[in-house]
C-alpha angles and dihedrals in degrees: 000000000000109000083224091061091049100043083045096053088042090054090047101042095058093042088063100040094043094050086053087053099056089046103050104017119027127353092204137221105277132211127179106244090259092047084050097043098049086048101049101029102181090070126094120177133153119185094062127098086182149019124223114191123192126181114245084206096180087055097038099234141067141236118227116210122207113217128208101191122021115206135221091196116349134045134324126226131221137208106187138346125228129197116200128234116220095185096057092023084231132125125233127196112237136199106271071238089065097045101049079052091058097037089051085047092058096040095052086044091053124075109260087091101066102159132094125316092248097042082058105051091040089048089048097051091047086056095046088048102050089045087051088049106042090050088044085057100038078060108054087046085054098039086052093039102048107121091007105132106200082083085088097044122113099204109121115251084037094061086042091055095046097090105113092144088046117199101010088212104049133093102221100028102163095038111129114167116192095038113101124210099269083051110077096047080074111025104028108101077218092065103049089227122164128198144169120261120244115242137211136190103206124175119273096239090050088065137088121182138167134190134185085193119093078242123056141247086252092048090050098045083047101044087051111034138054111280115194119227087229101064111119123239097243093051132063129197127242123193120232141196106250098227089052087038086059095048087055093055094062095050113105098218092053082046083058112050090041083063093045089055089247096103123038129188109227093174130220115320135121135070118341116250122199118217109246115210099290090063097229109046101086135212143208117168092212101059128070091232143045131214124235102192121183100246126203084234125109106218118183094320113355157016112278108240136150109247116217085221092049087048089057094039094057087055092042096053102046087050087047093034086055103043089053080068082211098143088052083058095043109025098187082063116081130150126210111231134207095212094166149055143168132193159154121257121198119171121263090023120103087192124021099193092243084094119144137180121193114212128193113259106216097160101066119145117301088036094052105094132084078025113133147156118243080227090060096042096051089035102126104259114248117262106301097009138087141240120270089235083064106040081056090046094047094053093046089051085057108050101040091039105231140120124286094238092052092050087042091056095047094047088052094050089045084060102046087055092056113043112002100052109044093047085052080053096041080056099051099039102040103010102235125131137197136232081218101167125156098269088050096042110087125189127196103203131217124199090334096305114095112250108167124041118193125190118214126189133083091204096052095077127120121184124185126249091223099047092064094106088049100047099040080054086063090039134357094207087053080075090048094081114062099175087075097061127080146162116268107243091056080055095057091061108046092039087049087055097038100039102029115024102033097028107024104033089048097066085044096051091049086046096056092041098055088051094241100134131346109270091240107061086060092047088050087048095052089046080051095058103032078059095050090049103043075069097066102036130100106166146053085318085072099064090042104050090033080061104048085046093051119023115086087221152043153212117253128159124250101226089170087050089053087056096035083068103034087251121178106200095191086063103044126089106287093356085276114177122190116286129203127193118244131197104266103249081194089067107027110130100230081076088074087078088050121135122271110233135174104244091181099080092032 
């Protein structure tokens, strides 16, 4: 395996899980590099702008990391790592790998751990061993991208497959428990892989299935997939993803009713289909639709499983969704819907495991190019290479011959237009939010500026509370489904974290480290905007943006924390993972010495 893709992957590894640290755990004590340096004279370093030092207790010392780019918003980035010595009073530079294992040991003998000894070592070798497995796998993408260069495509299932860091604030980004080593040559989005789907004929009274659409889910599965000629006519077929197909054929109840002639194996045949970032929603350019399967795999915090409420929910929200009539009213805002689903049901099982949404597919072939993630567009360039935000901005900056931090500006404020503000205005005038972080915010690009912006995820939907009247009066089943409605100041969190810290920050973040245009001129911009519009709103938009503009700090998830306690988002009450509070970027005080830019013409 190439020494670039394990140094790379290294380098990576730690800079997600460090940033997590100082988030969740410990902010550290900072130095610029000088005051570091003529403190601490034995040291000689070049590529570092600052030093972060954070205590080791339980080992009664502390590392210093030098970083290389200090964030506003996004993510910091780091250069080496040193550990010092408190019997000779010297530092020594570490692996990034050494370091990650000191810094798991503190965290597991503070107390933020209070549970049982054994919780807490079997809490502490999950973690280790995610972390060893996420950085493993980043590795061996790397090692088998390197030089590929539709890296840099912006095709859409070749943005989508460009993910090689994976979440950029998450701990353990590439682990993916459940999938064995051939398995990610075929089923990996890193890999490029393409396979064949697993079908079942499974009994008609077995079956519940639900559609938004004037077809059904059965019409579509059978308009767009292989249906065999020996398929009986009380029963009907349903795809399946192999590795979840796999996980069906050991379970004793599908045993039994194989057994029983009302489920049939009819094996793997049919179309190929490629993973798009998520993993388990697939893709094939040539079909209308795209399938989303529950998969035996743990990927970041949980096990990846179809929910029945999220089932209903998908069906619920593109009936409601089109009925609010919002993307007529802003055209460069569309949403993606999952109008359709088909399962098994069984007594005494909420999920089956058979269980299979149907998503609109409006990337097919002819669609599917200048069509990328905001993941994959902040997502930090490859060794001697750069982002693809920046290869974007660059060009711009060419051909209109103007200066990077003025394109930079306008494409900011492109995007805003786009995607920040109508789903602020969604919020206020409907009172649904949207779990719009970077992997589910998809831009389609003209000309290098983002013109269209399109949501995915029929789990990422919030609905106030006390909007309920006003949106049963659109549409009475938008009331059935009580899991997608909360109060609002649950919303506030969630949507801060979603909109602003994981979407919004990021581009900000990629922004300020290429070097494209200073952090807080953008974060000036977005203060800018949030006040023009808290003129306008008069709804649940007012509390929330009265909120980021206010309050000194904000909601992010602790994604570390999660894994610190061997938490699966997807099973606890409203899904609800650990969150930490962060210092508002939007009210510290340093913004006051921002730029001052002229937004009209932006």
């Amino acid at each position: 395996m190439s020494q670039n893709a394990k140094v790379i992957a290294e380098i990576a590894s730690f800079q997600a899980f460090f940033n997590c640290y100082l988030k969740e755990i410990d902010e550290g004590h900072w130095y610029t590099a000088k005051q570091w340096q003529d403190a601490e004279n034995n040291i000689s370093f070049e590529n570092g702008a600052w030093v972060v030092e954070t205590p080791l207790p339980n080992q009664s010392t502390k590392l210093a990391i030098v970083v290389s780019y200090r964030t506003l918003v996004g993510c910091h980035q780091f250069s080496c790592a040193y550990l010092f010595n408190s019997l000779s009073g010297d530092w020594q530079e570490v692996p990034f790998s050494s370091a990650v294992r000191l810094l798991i040991d503190t965290i597991f003998s503070s107390n933020i751990f209070s549970t049982f000894n054994i919780q807490r070592e079997t809490n502490k070798q999950e973690l280790l061993s995610r972390v060893t497995e996420s950085r493993s796998l980043m590795e061996a993408y790397i090692a088998r991208r390197l030089g590929d260069t539709k890296l840099a495509s912006t095709d859409f299932i070749d943005a989508e497959q460009s993910l090689l860091y994976g979440h950029w604030q998450h701990p353990t980004p590439k682990s993916r428990q459940g999938m064995l080593d051939y398995h990610h040559a075929y089923y990996a989005p890193e890999t490029k892989g393409s396979f064949a789907l697993h079908y079942f004929s499974i009994a008609r009274d077995l079956i519940c299935q639900r559609s938004a659409l004037t077809i059904s889910a059965e019409e579509i599965i059978t308009s767009s997939l292989p249906i065999s000629s020996l398929i009986k006519d009380d029963h009907l077929v349903l795809p399946m993803h192999p590795l979840q197909a796999q996980w069906l054929l050991h379970q004793p109840n599908v045993r039994q009713l194989m057994e029983d002639g009302l489920v049939v194996d009819l094996g793997i045949q049919g179309v190929e289909f490629t993973a798009t970032s998520s993993v388990r929603s697939l893709y094939n350019a040539h079909l209308s639709w795209m399938y989303k399967f529950s998969l035996p795999v743990k990927i970041t915090n949980s096990l990846r499983v179809n929910k029945r409420h999220e089932l209903d929910a998908g069906v619920v929200m593109a009936a409601l969704y089109r009925k609010t009539r919002f993307s007529e009213a802003y055209p460069q805002f569309k949403i993606i819907t999952d109008p359709a689903y088909i399962t098994v049901v069984l007594p005494g099982q909420s999920e089956t495991g058979f269980e299979v949404i149907i998503r609109e597919n409006p990337f097919s072939e002819g669609r599917d190019t200048n069509v990328v993630t905001i993941a994959a567009l902040t997502q930090e360039a490859l060794l001697d290479d750069i982002s693809m935000l920046s290869r974007f901005v660059k060009a711009i900056a060419l051909r209109e011959t103007s200066s990077l931090s003025q394109v930079s500006i306008k494409w900011f404020a492109k995007y805003w237009e786009c995607s920040i503000e109508p789903m602020l205005k969604l919020y206020d005038e409907h009172g649904i939010a949207l779990e719009a972080h970077q992997q589910n915010s998809v831009l389609h690009i003209e000309d290098g500026y983002p013109s269209i912006y399109y949501f995915r995820d029929n789990q990422g939907f919030y609905l106030s509370n006390a909007y309920r009247n006003h949106l049963a009066a659109m549409d009475p089943e938008s009331v059935t489904v009580d899991d997608l409605y909360f109060d609002d100041d649950v919303i506030c969190d969630r949507f801060a974290y979603y909109l602003l810290i994981n979407n919004l920050f990021s581009i900000i973040g990629r922004m300020g480290a290429d070097s494209l245009v200073d952090e807080r001129i953008l974060i000036s911009f977005v203060q800018q905007r949030l006040l023009a519009l808290r003129r306008v709103f008069t709804g649940a938009g007012t509390l929330f943006v009265d909120q980021l503009l206010s309050q000194s700090n904000i909601p992010a998830k602790g994604n570390l924390l999660t894994r610190v306690h061997d938490v699966d988002e997807l099973t606890v009450e409203n899904e609800q993972a650990i969150y930490c509070q962060i210092p508002n970027p939007l009210v510290m005080t340093c913004l006051e010495e921002a730029t001052e830019v002229c937004y009209a013409s932006a």
